[in-house]
XYZ file of C-alpha atoms in Angstrom:
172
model
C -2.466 0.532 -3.797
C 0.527 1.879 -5.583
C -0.237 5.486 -4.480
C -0.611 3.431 -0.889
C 2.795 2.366 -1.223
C 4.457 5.661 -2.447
C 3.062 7.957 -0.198
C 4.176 4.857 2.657
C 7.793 5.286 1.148
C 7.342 8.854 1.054
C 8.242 8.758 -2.214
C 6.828 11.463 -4.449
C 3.298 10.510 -6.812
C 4.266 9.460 -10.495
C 0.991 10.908 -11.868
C 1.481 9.426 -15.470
C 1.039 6.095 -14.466
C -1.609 6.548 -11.771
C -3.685 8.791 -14.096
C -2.482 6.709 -17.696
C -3.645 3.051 -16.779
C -7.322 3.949 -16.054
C -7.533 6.025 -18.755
C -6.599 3.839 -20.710
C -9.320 2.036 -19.345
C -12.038 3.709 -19.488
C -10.975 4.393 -23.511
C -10.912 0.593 -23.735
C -13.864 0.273 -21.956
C -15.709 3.044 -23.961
C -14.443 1.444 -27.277
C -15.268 -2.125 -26.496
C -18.792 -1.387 -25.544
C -19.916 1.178 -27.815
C -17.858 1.802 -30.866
C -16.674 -1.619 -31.903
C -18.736 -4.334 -29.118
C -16.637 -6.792 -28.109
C -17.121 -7.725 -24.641
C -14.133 -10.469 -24.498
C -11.055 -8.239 -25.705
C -12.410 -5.698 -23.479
C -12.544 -7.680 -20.517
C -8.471 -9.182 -22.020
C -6.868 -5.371 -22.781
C -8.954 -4.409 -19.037
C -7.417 -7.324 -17.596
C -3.684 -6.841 -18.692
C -3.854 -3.025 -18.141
C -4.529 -4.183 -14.276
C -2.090 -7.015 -14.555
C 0.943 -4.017 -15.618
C -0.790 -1.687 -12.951
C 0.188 -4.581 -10.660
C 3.901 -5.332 -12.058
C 4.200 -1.743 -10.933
C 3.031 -2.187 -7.454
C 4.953 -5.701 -7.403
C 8.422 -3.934 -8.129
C 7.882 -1.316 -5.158
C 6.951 -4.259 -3.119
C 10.652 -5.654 -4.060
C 12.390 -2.836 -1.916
C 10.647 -2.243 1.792
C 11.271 1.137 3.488
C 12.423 -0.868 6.958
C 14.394 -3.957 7.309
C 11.031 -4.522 9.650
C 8.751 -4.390 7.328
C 10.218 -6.893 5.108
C 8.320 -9.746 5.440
C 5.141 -8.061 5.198
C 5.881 -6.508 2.103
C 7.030 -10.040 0.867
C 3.928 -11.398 1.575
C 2.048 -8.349 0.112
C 4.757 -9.183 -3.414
C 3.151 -12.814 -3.327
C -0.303 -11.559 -3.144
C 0.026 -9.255 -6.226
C 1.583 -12.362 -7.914
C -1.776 -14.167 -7.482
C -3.799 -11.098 -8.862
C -1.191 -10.613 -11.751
C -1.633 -14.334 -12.730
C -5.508 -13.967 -12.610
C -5.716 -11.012 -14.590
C -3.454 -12.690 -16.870
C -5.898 -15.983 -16.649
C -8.808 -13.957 -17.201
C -7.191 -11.832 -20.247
C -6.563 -15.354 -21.920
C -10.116 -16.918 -21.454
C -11.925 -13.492 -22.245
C -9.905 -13.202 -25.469
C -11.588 -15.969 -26.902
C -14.671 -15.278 -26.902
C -16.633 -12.614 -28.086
C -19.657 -12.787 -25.613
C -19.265 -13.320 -21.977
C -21.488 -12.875 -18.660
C -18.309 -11.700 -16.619
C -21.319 -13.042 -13.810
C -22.019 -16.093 -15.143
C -21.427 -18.759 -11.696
C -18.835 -20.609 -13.884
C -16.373 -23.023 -12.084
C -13.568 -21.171 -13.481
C -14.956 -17.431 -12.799
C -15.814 -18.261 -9.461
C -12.100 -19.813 -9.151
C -10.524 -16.542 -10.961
C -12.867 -14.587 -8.435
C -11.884 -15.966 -5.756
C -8.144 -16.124 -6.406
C -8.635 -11.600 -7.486
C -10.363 -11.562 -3.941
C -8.065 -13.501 -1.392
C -4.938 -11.238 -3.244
C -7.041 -7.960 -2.265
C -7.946 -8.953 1.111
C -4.339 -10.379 1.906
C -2.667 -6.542 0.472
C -5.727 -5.248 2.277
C -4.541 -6.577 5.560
C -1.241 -6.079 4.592
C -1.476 -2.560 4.109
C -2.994 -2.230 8.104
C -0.344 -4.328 9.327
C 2.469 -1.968 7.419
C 0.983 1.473 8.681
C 0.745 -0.391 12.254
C 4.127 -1.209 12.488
C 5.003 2.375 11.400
C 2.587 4.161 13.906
C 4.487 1.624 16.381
C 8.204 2.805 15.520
C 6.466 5.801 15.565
C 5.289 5.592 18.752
C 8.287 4.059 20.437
C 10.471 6.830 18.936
C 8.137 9.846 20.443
C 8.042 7.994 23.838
C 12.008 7.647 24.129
C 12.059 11.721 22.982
C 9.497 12.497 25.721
C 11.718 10.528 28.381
C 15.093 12.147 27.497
C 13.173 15.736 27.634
C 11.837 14.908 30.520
C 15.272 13.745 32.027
C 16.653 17.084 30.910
C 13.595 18.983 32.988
C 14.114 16.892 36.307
C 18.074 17.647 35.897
C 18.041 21.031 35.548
C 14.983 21.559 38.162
C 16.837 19.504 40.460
C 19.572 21.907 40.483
C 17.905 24.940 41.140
C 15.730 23.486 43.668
C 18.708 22.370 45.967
C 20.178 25.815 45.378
C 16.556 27.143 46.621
C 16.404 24.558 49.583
C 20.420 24.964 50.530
C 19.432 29.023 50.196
C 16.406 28.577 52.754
C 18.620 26.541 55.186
C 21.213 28.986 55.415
C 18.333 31.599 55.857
C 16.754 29.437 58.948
């Protein structure tokens, strides 16, 4: 999502964090399963790495591109809130304990589930709705350019038309 919303902005790609959070991952992943196993503060340092990944994409989300895409990306802001505080939920519960089923059908996993899937859908959907209203103004824009060229066209072929047609009367 964050390289979403940079390349969107037409910002330029800050590689270190894109590339440094899931490596850091996958080192905390690797570490937590096979050099020291401990399946709950993996699943709490996994869980906070994702929660900063999102502070990141919630601070972009503070400053739209377009007055009108503001609301959308406010909407978007409150929907990485929600993931933020699950990750954060789910870092605090999985630190506890030092074996989990992360599929165990738990009241509270499927709550913390659902709350990590309605955020994704909802910046899913926001995401459409952001690139649609671009490929709108986008649209709108290239439609008034075609008109005035095509004003400029008529104008000038008008002119040498009636200079043909005045031409042809005086011929007659």
């Amino acid at each position: 999502f964050l390289a979403a919303i940079w390349k969107f902005k037409e910002k330029p790609n800050n590689y270190d964090v894109l590339i440094i959070i899931p490596l850091l991952s996958f080192l905390v992943t690797t570490c937590f399963t096979l050099v020291y196993p401990h399946m709950g503060m993996r699943v709490a340092i996994n869980s906070v790495l994702y929660a900063t990944l999102a502070a990141f994409i919630f601070f972009e989300m503070l400053q739209p591109p377009e007055r009108s895409l503001r609301l959308i990306f406010t909407i978007n802001a409150v929907a990485i809130i929600l993931y933020v505080m699950a990750m954060i939920t789910r870092a605090l519960v999985s630190f506890q304990s030092k074996q989990i089923d992360l599929m165990a059908p738990t009241p509270e996993s499927m709550i913390l589930f659902s709350a990590i899937s309605l955020a994704e859908i909802v910046l899913t959907f926001g995401f459409i709705i952001m690139v649609n209203v671009r490929l709108s103004q986008d649209l709108i824009r290239q439609n008034s350019m075609k008109d005035k060229f095509i004003s400029i066209i008529a104008h000038d072929l008008k002119n040498h038309i009636g200079n043909i047609l005045g031409y042809r009367k005086r011929v007659v």
